[in-house]
Amino acid sequence: MRGRDIVVLTGSGISAESGVATFRDKDGIWAQYDYREVATPEGFAANPDLVHSFYNDRRRKLPSVDPNAAHTALADLEAGLVARDGRLTLITQNVDDLHERAGSNNILHMHGELGKAACIHCGDISACAGDLSIDDDCSVCRQKGGMRPYVVWFGEMPRFMDEAMAAIACADLFVSIGTSGSVYPAAGFAGEARAAGVDTMELNLEPSENAHVFSDSRYGPATSVVPEWVRETLNEHD
Ligand code: APR
């Protein structure tokens, strides 16, 4: 018997209890920074040092934060589904590495990764644990002035969209965790799932902007709501 295929989309809310700032909560990142200055190609062209400083600050904080019970629960879900001939596709809008550090494997970082850098000149993508600067040269093409964070900015095409849409289209269940549903295309995934006849669920601190699209929902902190849902989901199969 085929196991269950589940697709999970996560947003910054799943990392909030690890101490990683969300974007649109009252004390969020966009209350402190103008996204046009630090998260757009135009902002990078105008002031690359400001953009590198914004991401360097966030990259420096990564080693000091740890995965929480919600990240760990999703890693347990993946292992549990695979053991039952199923699959978990984890699409994340987050650029932190907390899902990886919790043990998840099948991850699609649709908005890129803080721990990587990209060269504008040759396109090479390389690991980046420390600070980035516009003065750095690319380790592959050796050109200067082209190193940028491997992060998808507003107005750029998110990554792995074909894989994400393919997984959603054939899933048994689509679950959205810790996202406000403010930014497309991720905010449209629940509607795509519903149109494909896939059950949908929202797990969030509070109803998101597209809460009405979901056929089921549970509200509360991710570290309590997600582990409880994972336990129930895996027990259903035993
Ligand atoms: N548990 C569960 N959900 C939480 C928690 C928590 N402890 N804390 C906050 N949330 C919820 C908030 O209620 C909100 O709905 O997480 C969501 C965070 O929403 P945003 O701050 O808008 O972050 P996100 O949805 O990830 O933003 C999407 O926007 O700026 C871009 O690229 C950026 O990937 C980001 C995208």
PDB file of C-alpha atoms and ligand atoms in Angstrom:
ATOM      1  CA  MET A   1       0.000   0.000   0.000  1.00  0.00           C
ATOM      2  CA  ARG A   2       1.414   3.431  -0.943  1.00  0.00           C
ATOM      3  CA  GLY A   3       2.316   5.564   2.058  1.00  0.00           C
ATOM      4  CA  ARG A   4       1.065   9.098   2.519  1.00  0.00           C
ATOM      5  CA  ASP A   5       2.666  11.983   0.648  1.00  0.00           C
ATOM      6  CA  ILE A   6       2.591  15.181   2.686  1.00  0.00           C
ATOM      7  CA  VAL A   7       3.843  18.610   1.628  1.00  0.00           C
ATOM      8  CA  VAL A   8       4.686  21.110   4.363  1.00  0.00           C
ATOM      9  CA  LEU A   9       5.355  24.818   3.781  1.00  0.00           C
ATOM     10  CA  THR A  10       7.095  26.677   6.593  1.00  0.00           C
ATOM     11  CA  GLY A  11       7.632  30.366   7.262  1.00  0.00           C
ATOM     12  CA  SER A  12       9.508  32.375   9.869  1.00  0.00           C
ATOM     13  CA  GLY A  13       6.918  31.542  12.556  1.00  0.00           C
ATOM     14  CA  ILE A  14       8.348  28.026  12.916  1.00  0.00           C
ATOM     15  CA  SER A  15      11.719  29.536  13.869  1.00  0.00           C
ATOM     16  CA  ALA A  16      10.306  32.255  16.156  1.00  0.00           C
ATOM     17  CA  GLU A  17      10.600  30.157  19.339  1.00  0.00           C
ATOM     18  CA  SER A  18      14.237  29.480  18.455  1.00  0.00           C
ATOM     19  CA  GLY A  19      14.833  33.215  18.765  1.00  0.00           C
ATOM     20  CA  VAL A  20      14.827  34.021  15.033  1.00  0.00           C
ATOM     21  CA  ALA A  21      12.875  37.186  14.211  1.00  0.00           C
ATOM     22  CA  THR A  22       9.773  36.975  12.039  1.00  0.00           C
ATOM     23  CA  PHE A  23       9.109  39.610   9.381  1.00  0.00           C
ATOM     24  CA  ARG A  24       5.651  41.086   9.945  1.00  0.00           C
ATOM     25  CA  ASP A  25       5.012  40.698  13.656  1.00  0.00           C
ATOM     26  CA  LYS A  26       4.998  44.023  15.478  1.00  0.00           C
ATOM     27  CA  ASP A  27       8.707  43.751  16.398  1.00  0.00           C
ATOM     28  CA  GLY A  28       9.589  41.968  13.159  1.00  0.00           C
ATOM     29  CA  ILE A  29      12.389  42.553  10.677  1.00  0.00           C
ATOM     30  CA  TRP A  30      10.295  44.775   8.400  1.00  0.00           C
ATOM     31  CA  ALA A  31       9.497  47.017  11.365  1.00  0.00           C
ATOM     32  CA  GLN A  32      13.251  47.675  11.652  1.00  0.00           C
ATOM     33  CA  TYR A  33      14.366  47.684   8.021  1.00  0.00           C
ATOM     34  CA  ASP A  34      12.892  48.920   4.734  1.00  0.00           C
ATOM     35  CA  TYR A  35      12.707  45.762   2.607  1.00  0.00           C
ATOM     36  CA  ARG A  36      13.289  47.883  -0.514  1.00  0.00           C
ATOM     37  CA  GLU A  37      16.746  48.829   0.785  1.00  0.00           C
ATOM     38  CA  VAL A  38      17.923  45.395   1.967  1.00  0.00           C
ATOM     39  CA  ALA A  39      15.903  42.753   0.091  1.00  0.00           C
ATOM     40  CA  THR A  40      15.660  43.901  -3.540  1.00  0.00           C
ATOM     41  CA  PRO A  41      18.145  43.873  -6.476  1.00  0.00           C
ATOM     42  CA  GLU A  42      17.717  47.660  -6.672  1.00  0.00           C
ATOM     43  CA  GLY A  43      18.657  48.034  -3.009  1.00  0.00           C
ATOM     44  CA  PHE A  44      21.769  45.901  -3.536  1.00  0.00           C
ATOM     45  CA  ALA A  45      22.803  47.934  -6.563  1.00  0.00           C
ATOM     46  CA  ALA A  46      22.298  51.189  -4.646  1.00  0.00           C
ATOM     47  CA  ASN A  47      24.038  50.180  -1.419  1.00  0.00           C
ATOM     48  CA  PRO A  48      25.671  46.718  -1.405  1.00  0.00           C
ATOM     49  CA  ASP A  49      27.416  47.388   1.911  1.00  0.00           C
ATOM     50  CA  LEU A  50      24.041  47.955   3.663  1.00  0.00           C
ATOM     51  CA  VAL A  51      22.625  44.754   2.173  1.00  0.00           C
ATOM     52  CA  HIS A  52      25.711  42.710   3.117  1.00  0.00           C
ATOM     53  CA  SER A  53      25.578  44.157   6.636  1.00  0.00           C
ATOM     54  CA  PHE A  54      21.881  43.162   6.961  1.00  0.00           C
ATOM     55  CA  TYR A  55      22.578  39.558   5.974  1.00  0.00           C
ATOM     56  CA  ASN A  56      25.953  39.365   7.784  1.00  0.00           C
ATOM     57  CA  ASP A  57      24.196  40.285  11.054  1.00  0.00           C
ATOM     58  CA  ARG A  58      21.599  37.541  10.538  1.00  0.00           C
ATOM     59  CA  ARG A  59      24.241  35.000   9.414  1.00  0.00           C
ATOM     60  CA  ARG A  60      26.393  35.712  12.483  1.00  0.00           C
ATOM     61  CA  LYS A  61      23.412  34.943  14.758  1.00  0.00           C
ATOM     62  CA  LEU A  62      22.677  31.535  13.181  1.00  0.00           C
ATOM     63  CA  PRO A  63      25.153  29.441  15.247  1.00  0.00           C
ATOM     64  CA  SER A  64      23.646  30.865  18.454  1.00  0.00           C
ATOM     65  CA  VAL A  65      20.086  29.653  17.722  1.00  0.00           C
ATOM     66  CA  ASP A  66      18.929  26.036  17.795  1.00  0.00           C
ATOM     67  CA  PRO A  67      16.144  24.043  16.139  1.00  0.00           C
ATOM     68  CA  ASN A  68      13.030  23.857  18.308  1.00  0.00           C
ATOM     69  CA  ALA A  69      10.486  21.093  18.940  1.00  0.00           C
ATOM     70  CA  ALA A  70       8.568  22.024  15.789  1.00  0.00           C
ATOM     71  CA  HIS A  71      11.638  21.574  13.554  1.00  0.00           C
ATOM     72  CA  THR A  72      12.417  18.275  15.279  1.00  0.00           C
ATOM     73  CA  ALA A  73       8.832  17.084  14.886  1.00  0.00           C
ATOM     74  CA  LEU A  74       8.985  17.669  11.117  1.00  0.00           C
ATOM     75  CA  ALA A  75      12.215  15.646  10.929  1.00  0.00           C
ATOM     76  CA  ASP A  76      10.448  12.856  12.850  1.00  0.00           C
ATOM     77  CA  LEU A  77       7.477  13.122  10.468  1.00  0.00           C
ATOM     78  CA  GLU A  78       9.753  12.723   7.430  1.00  0.00           C
ATOM     79  CA  ALA A  79      11.395   9.619   8.919  1.00  0.00           C
ATOM     80  CA  GLY A  80       8.030   8.192   9.977  1.00  0.00           C
ATOM     81  CA  LEU A  81       6.431   8.697   6.562  1.00  0.00           C
ATOM     82  CA  VAL A  82       9.436   7.204   4.728  1.00  0.00           C
ATOM     83  CA  ALA A  83       9.301   4.180   7.043  1.00  0.00           C
ATOM     84  CA  ARG A  84       5.704   3.724   5.894  1.00  0.00           C
ATOM     85  CA  ASP A  85       6.595   4.107   2.189  1.00  0.00           C
ATOM     86  CA  GLY A  86       5.409   7.677   2.187  1.00  0.00           C
ATOM     87  CA  ARG A  87       7.187  10.988   1.661  1.00  0.00           C
ATOM     88  CA  LEU A  88       7.498  14.450   3.169  1.00  0.00           C
ATOM     89  CA  THR A  89       8.393  17.388   0.932  1.00  0.00           C
ATOM     90  CA  LEU A  90       9.416  20.331   3.108  1.00  0.00           C
ATOM     91  CA  ILE A  91       9.193  23.640   1.261  1.00  0.00           C
ATOM     92  CA  THR A  92      10.563  26.459   3.376  1.00  0.00           C
ATOM     93  CA  GLN A  93      10.529  30.220   2.896  1.00  0.00           C
ATOM     94  CA  ASN A  94      13.136  30.427   5.641  1.00  0.00           C
ATOM     95  CA  VAL A  95      16.807  31.029   4.853  1.00  0.00           C
ATOM     96  CA  ASP A  96      18.031  29.671   8.196  1.00  0.00           C
ATOM     97  CA  ASP A  97      19.420  26.114   8.495  1.00  0.00           C
ATOM     98  CA  LEU A  98      17.266  24.980  11.410  1.00  0.00           C
ATOM     99  CA  HIS A  99      15.352  22.337   9.421  1.00  0.00           C
ATOM    100  CA  GLU A 100      18.658  20.770   8.311  1.00  0.00           C
ATOM    101  CA  ARG A 101      20.072  20.885  11.831  1.00  0.00           C
ATOM    102  CA  ALA A 102      16.892  19.227  13.151  1.00  0.00           C
ATOM    103  CA  GLY A 103      17.451  16.305  10.742  1.00  0.00           C
ATOM    104  CA  SER A 104      15.100  17.043   7.847  1.00  0.00           C
ATOM    105  CA  ASN A 105      16.415  15.974   4.427  1.00  0.00           C
ATOM    106  CA  ASN A 106      13.946  16.608   1.604  1.00  0.00           C
ATOM    107  CA  ILE A 107      13.998  20.418   1.870  1.00  0.00           C
ATOM    108  CA  LEU A 108      13.276  23.000  -0.847  1.00  0.00           C
ATOM    109  CA  HIS A 109      14.661  26.415   0.176  1.00  0.00           C
ATOM    110  CA  MET A 110      12.447  28.476  -2.128  1.00  0.00           C
ATOM    111  CA  HIS A 111      13.879  31.780  -0.823  1.00  0.00           C
ATOM    112  CA  GLY A 112      17.511  30.646  -0.739  1.00  0.00           C
ATOM    113  CA  GLU A 113      19.895  30.057   2.165  1.00  0.00           C
ATOM    114  CA  LEU A 114      21.719  32.460   4.496  1.00  0.00           C
ATOM    115  CA  GLY A 115      24.681  30.042   4.670  1.00  0.00           C
ATOM    116  CA  LYS A 116      25.424  30.335   0.952  1.00  0.00           C
ATOM    117  CA  ALA A 117      26.714  33.051  -1.387  1.00  0.00           C
ATOM    118  CA  ALA A 118      26.216  33.513  -5.122  1.00  0.00           C
ATOM    119  CA  CYS A 119      28.461  35.125  -7.723  1.00  0.00           C
ATOM    120  CA  ILE A 120      26.616  37.546 -10.012  1.00  0.00           C
ATOM    121  CA  HIS A 121      29.290  37.130 -12.677  1.00  0.00           C
ATOM    122  CA  CYS A 122      29.527  33.326 -13.044  1.00  0.00           C
ATOM    123  CA  GLY A 123      26.531  32.097 -11.054  1.00  0.00           C
ATOM    124  CA  ASP A 124      28.605  29.899  -8.749  1.00  0.00           C
ATOM    125  CA  ILE A 125      26.921  29.131  -5.413  1.00  0.00           C
ATOM    126  CA  SER A 126      29.256  28.511  -2.508  1.00  0.00           C
ATOM    127  CA  ALA A 127      29.039  27.881   1.228  1.00  0.00           C
ATOM    128  CA  CYS A 128      29.336  31.066   3.277  1.00  0.00           C
ATOM    129  CA  ALA A 129      29.637  30.858   7.062  1.00  0.00           C
ATOM    130  CA  GLY A 130      31.221  34.261   7.688  1.00  0.00           C
ATOM    131  CA  ASP A 131      30.693  37.823   6.516  1.00  0.00           C
ATOM    132  CA  LEU A 132      30.297  38.709   2.851  1.00  0.00           C
ATOM    133  CA  SER A 133      31.541  41.946   1.288  1.00  0.00           C
ATOM    134  CA  ILE A 134      31.268  43.554  -2.138  1.00  0.00           C
ATOM    135  CA  ASP A 135      35.080  43.481  -2.180  1.00  0.00           C
ATOM    136  CA  ASP A 136      35.213  39.667  -1.994  1.00  0.00           C
ATOM    137  CA  ASP A 137      36.250  37.889  -5.141  1.00  0.00           C
ATOM    138  CA  CYS A 138      34.591  34.734  -6.441  1.00  0.00           C
ATOM    139  CA  SER A 139      36.554  31.569  -5.699  1.00  0.00           C
ATOM    140  CA  VAL A 140      35.602  30.197  -9.141  1.00  0.00           C
ATOM    141  CA  CYS A 141      35.812  33.062 -11.661  1.00  0.00           C
ATOM    142  CA  ARG A 142      38.057  35.201  -9.446  1.00  0.00           C
ATOM    143  CA  GLN A 143      36.098  38.333 -10.354  1.00  0.00           C
ATOM    144  CA  LYS A 144      35.475  40.957  -7.676  1.00  0.00           C
ATOM    145  CA  GLY A 145      32.361  42.918  -6.846  1.00  0.00           C
ATOM    146  CA  GLY A 146      29.838  40.205  -7.636  1.00  0.00           C
ATOM    147  CA  MET A 147      29.350  38.248  -4.410  1.00  0.00           C
ATOM    148  CA  ARG A 148      25.776  38.458  -3.027  1.00  0.00           C
ATOM    149  CA  PRO A 149      23.774  36.505  -0.469  1.00  0.00           C
ATOM    150  CA  TYR A 150      22.149  33.367  -1.970  1.00  0.00           C
ATOM    151  CA  VAL A 151      18.755  34.769  -0.946  1.00  0.00           C
ATOM    152  CA  VAL A 152      15.756  35.409  -3.212  1.00  0.00           C
ATOM    153  CA  TRP A 153      14.857  39.092  -3.088  1.00  0.00           C
ATOM    154  CA  PHE A 154      11.506  40.721  -3.796  1.00  0.00           C
ATOM    155  CA  GLY A 155      10.970  40.782  -7.553  1.00  0.00           C
ATOM    156  CA  GLU A 156      13.153  37.692  -8.111  1.00  0.00           C
ATOM    157  CA  MET A 157      11.898  34.215  -8.987  1.00  0.00           C
ATOM    158  CA  PRO A 158      11.821  31.825  -6.027  1.00  0.00           C
ATOM    159  CA  ARG A 159      13.703  28.575  -6.466  1.00  0.00           C
ATOM    160  CA  PHE A 160      12.441  24.989  -6.896  1.00  0.00           C
ATOM    161  CA  MET A 161       8.979  26.090  -8.070  1.00  0.00           C
ATOM    162  CA  ASP A 162       8.580  23.172 -10.491  1.00  0.00           C
ATOM    163  CA  GLU A 163       9.476  20.680  -7.775  1.00  0.00           C
ATOM    164  CA  ALA A 164       7.163  22.388  -5.286  1.00  0.00           C
ATOM    165  CA  MET A 165       4.178  22.457  -7.632  1.00  0.00           C
ATOM    166  CA  ALA A 166       4.749  18.840  -8.670  1.00  0.00           C
ATOM    167  CA  ALA A 167       4.850  17.712  -5.033  1.00  0.00           C
ATOM    168  CA  ILE A 168       1.716  19.676  -4.140  1.00  0.00           C
ATOM    169  CA  ALA A 169      -0.236  18.349  -7.130  1.00  0.00           C
ATOM    170  CA  CYS A 170       0.208  14.717  -6.056  1.00  0.00           C
ATOM    171  CA  ALA A 171       0.139  15.146  -2.280  1.00  0.00           C
ATOM    172  CA  ASP A 172      -2.410  13.637   0.091  1.00  0.00           C
ATOM    173  CA  LEU A 173      -2.139  16.662   2.392  1.00  0.00           C
ATOM    174  CA  PHE A 174      -0.694  20.191   2.248  1.00  0.00           C
ATOM    175  CA  VAL A 175       0.189  21.818   5.589  1.00  0.00           C
ATOM    176  CA  SER A 176       1.248  25.466   6.065  1.00  0.00           C
ATOM    177  CA  ILE A 177       3.165  26.247   9.257  1.00  0.00           C
ATOM    178  CA  GLY A 178       4.230  29.640  10.665  1.00  0.00           C
ATOM    179  CA  THR A 179       3.605  31.896   7.694  1.00  0.00           C
ATOM    180  CA  SER A 180       1.390  34.956   7.333  1.00  0.00           C
ATOM    181  CA  GLY A 181       0.397  34.110   3.766  1.00  0.00           C
ATOM    182  CA  SER A 182       1.554  37.562   2.667  1.00  0.00           C
ATOM    183  CA  VAL A 183       4.048  36.719  -0.068  1.00  0.00           C
ATOM    184  CA  TYR A 184       3.392  34.939  -3.355  1.00  0.00           C
ATOM    185  CA  PRO A 185       3.952  32.399  -4.812  1.00  0.00           C
ATOM    186  CA  ALA A 186       4.127  30.640  -1.412  1.00  0.00           C
ATOM    187  CA  ALA A 187       0.863  32.254  -0.320  1.00  0.00           C
ATOM    188  CA  GLY A 188      -0.829  30.659  -3.323  1.00  0.00           C
ATOM    189  CA  PHE A 189       0.237  27.090  -2.572  1.00  0.00           C
ATOM    190  CA  ALA A 190      -2.818  26.323  -0.415  1.00  0.00           C
ATOM    191  CA  GLY A 191      -5.141  27.418  -3.230  1.00  0.00           C
ATOM    192  CA  GLU A 192      -3.191  25.290  -5.725  1.00  0.00           C
ATOM    193  CA  ALA A 193      -3.490  22.291  -3.410  1.00  0.00           C
ATOM    194  CA  ARG A 194      -7.213  22.836  -2.932  1.00  0.00           C
ATOM    195  CA  ALA A 195      -7.731  23.144  -6.693  1.00  0.00           C
ATOM    196  CA  ALA A 196      -5.925  19.814  -7.096  1.00  0.00           C
ATOM    197  CA  GLY A 197      -8.282  18.186  -4.594  1.00  0.00           C
ATOM    198  CA  VAL A 198      -5.586  17.995  -1.877  1.00  0.00           C
ATOM    199  CA  ASP A 199      -6.601  18.395   1.767  1.00  0.00           C
ATOM    200  CA  THR A 200      -5.155  21.530   3.357  1.00  0.00           C
ATOM    201  CA  MET A 201      -4.301  22.462   6.956  1.00  0.00           C
ATOM    202  CA  GLU A 202      -2.884  25.586   8.598  1.00  0.00           C
ATOM    203  CA  LEU A 203      -0.830  25.394  11.801  1.00  0.00           C
ATOM    204  CA  ASN A 204      -0.059  28.919  12.959  1.00  0.00           C
ATOM    205  CA  LEU A 205      -0.010  31.196  15.995  1.00  0.00           C
ATOM    206  CA  GLU A 206      -3.091  32.958  14.611  1.00  0.00           C
ATOM    207  CA  PRO A 207      -5.189  32.834  11.427  1.00  0.00           C
ATOM    208  CA  SER A 208      -3.092  33.938   8.435  1.00  0.00           C
ATOM    209  CA  GLU A 209      -4.238  36.193   5.596  1.00  0.00           C
ATOM    210  CA  ASN A 210      -5.373  33.140   3.623  1.00  0.00           C
ATOM    211  CA  ALA A 211      -6.792  31.152   6.551  1.00  0.00           C
ATOM    212  CA  HIS A 212     -10.106  30.877   4.678  1.00  0.00           C
ATOM    213  CA  VAL A 213      -8.483  28.670   2.023  1.00  0.00           C
ATOM    214  CA  PHE A 214      -7.603  25.859   4.414  1.00  0.00           C
ATOM    215  CA  SER A 215     -10.010  22.989   5.125  1.00  0.00           C
ATOM    216  CA  ASP A 216      -8.520  22.467   8.610  1.00  0.00           C
ATOM    217  CA  SER A 217      -6.539  24.587  11.050  1.00  0.00           C
ATOM    218  CA  ARG A 218      -5.000  24.584  14.510  1.00  0.00           C
ATOM    219  CA  TYR A 219      -3.711  27.700  16.242  1.00  0.00           C
ATOM    220  CA  GLY A 220      -1.040  28.080  18.891  1.00  0.00           C
ATOM    221  CA  PRO A 221       2.764  28.169  19.237  1.00  0.00           C
ATOM    222  CA  ALA A 222       4.497  25.911  16.721  1.00  0.00           C
ATOM    223  CA  THR A 223       6.431  24.085  19.443  1.00  0.00           C
ATOM    224  CA  SER A 224       3.183  22.710  20.864  1.00  0.00           C
ATOM    225  CA  VAL A 225       0.866  22.541  17.842  1.00  0.00           C
ATOM    226  CA  VAL A 226       3.318  20.891  15.403  1.00  0.00           C
ATOM    227  CA  PRO A 227       4.580  18.034  17.611  1.00  0.00           C
ATOM    228  CA  GLU A 228       0.985  17.217  18.601  1.00  0.00           C
ATOM    229  CA  TRP A 229      -0.128  17.096  14.957  1.00  0.00           C
ATOM    230  CA  VAL A 230       2.905  14.951  13.966  1.00  0.00           C
ATOM    231  CA  ARG A 231       2.196  12.453  16.766  1.00  0.00           C
ATOM    232  CA  GLU A 232      -1.417  12.126  15.645  1.00  0.00           C
ATOM    233  CA  THR A 233      -0.434  11.827  11.978  1.00  0.00           C
ATOM    234  CA  LEU A 234       2.079   9.032  12.609  1.00  0.00           C
ATOM    235  CA  ASN A 235      -0.224   7.227  15.043  1.00  0.00           C
ATOM    236  CA  GLU A 236      -3.005   7.197  12.429  1.00  0.00           C
ATOM    237  CA  HIS A 237      -0.839   4.793  10.448  1.00  0.00           C
ATOM    238  CA  ASP A 238      -0.045   2.393  13.272  1.00  0.00           C
TER     239      ASP A 238
HETATM  240  N1  APR B   1       4.371  29.667  16.265  1.00  0.00           N
HETATM  241  C1  APR B   1       3.650  29.618  15.125  1.00  0.00           C
HETATM  242  N2  APR B   1       3.460  30.683  14.305  1.00  0.00           N
HETATM  243  C2  APR B   1       4.050  31.838  14.676  1.00  0.00           C
HETATM  244  C3  APR B   1       4.815  31.963  15.862  1.00  0.00           C
HETATM  245  C4  APR B   1       4.961  30.813  16.659  1.00  0.00           C
HETATM  246  N3  APR B   1       5.675  30.835  17.799  1.00  0.00           N
HETATM  247  N4  APR B   1       5.238  33.256  15.950  1.00  0.00           N
HETATM  248  C5  APR B   1       4.766  33.898  14.857  1.00  0.00           C
HETATM  249  N5  APR B   1       4.032  33.061  14.104  1.00  0.00           N
HETATM  250  C6  APR B   1       3.326  33.351  12.848  1.00  0.00           C
HETATM  251  C7  APR B   1       2.756  34.748  12.770  1.00  0.00           C
HETATM  252  O1  APR B   1       1.455  34.785  13.338  1.00  0.00           O
HETATM  253  C8  APR B   1       2.719  34.982  11.256  1.00  0.00           C
HETATM  254  O2  APR B   1       1.504  34.508  10.709  1.00  0.00           O
HETATM  255  O3  APR B   1       4.262  33.250  11.802  1.00  0.00           O
HETATM  256  C9  APR B   1       3.877  34.132  10.740  1.00  0.00           C
HETATM  257  C10 APR B   1       5.088  34.954  10.330  1.00  0.00           C
HETATM  258  O4  APR B   1       4.697  35.741   9.232  1.00  0.00           O
HETATM  259  P1  APR B   1       5.770  36.700   8.550  1.00  0.00           P
HETATM  260  O5  APR B   1       6.478  37.466   9.602  1.00  0.00           O
HETATM  261  O6  APR B   1       5.060  37.425   7.445  1.00  0.00           O
HETATM  262  O7  APR B   1       6.873  35.708   7.934  1.00  0.00           O
HETATM  263  P2  APR B   1       6.710  34.801   6.648  1.00  0.00           P
HETATM  264  O8  APR B   1       5.280  34.407   6.427  1.00  0.00           O
HETATM  265  O9  APR B   1       7.700  33.710   6.774  1.00  0.00           O
HETATM  266  O10 APR B   1       7.160  35.793   5.457  1.00  0.00           O
HETATM  267  C11 APR B   1       7.210  35.237   4.151  1.00  0.00           C
HETATM  268  O11 APR B   1       8.194  37.288   3.349  1.00  0.00           O
HETATM  269  O12 APR B   1       9.632  39.024   3.695  1.00  0.00           O
HETATM  270  C12 APR B   1       9.472  37.829   3.034  1.00  0.00           C
HETATM  271  O13 APR B   1      11.221  36.461   2.304  1.00  0.00           O
HETATM  272  C13 APR B   1      10.515  36.834   3.450  1.00  0.00           C
HETATM  273  O14 APR B   1      10.282  34.435   3.564  1.00  0.00           O
HETATM  274  C14 APR B   1       9.711  35.661   3.994  1.00  0.00           C
HETATM  275  C15 APR B   1       8.338  35.883   3.386  1.00  0.00           C
END
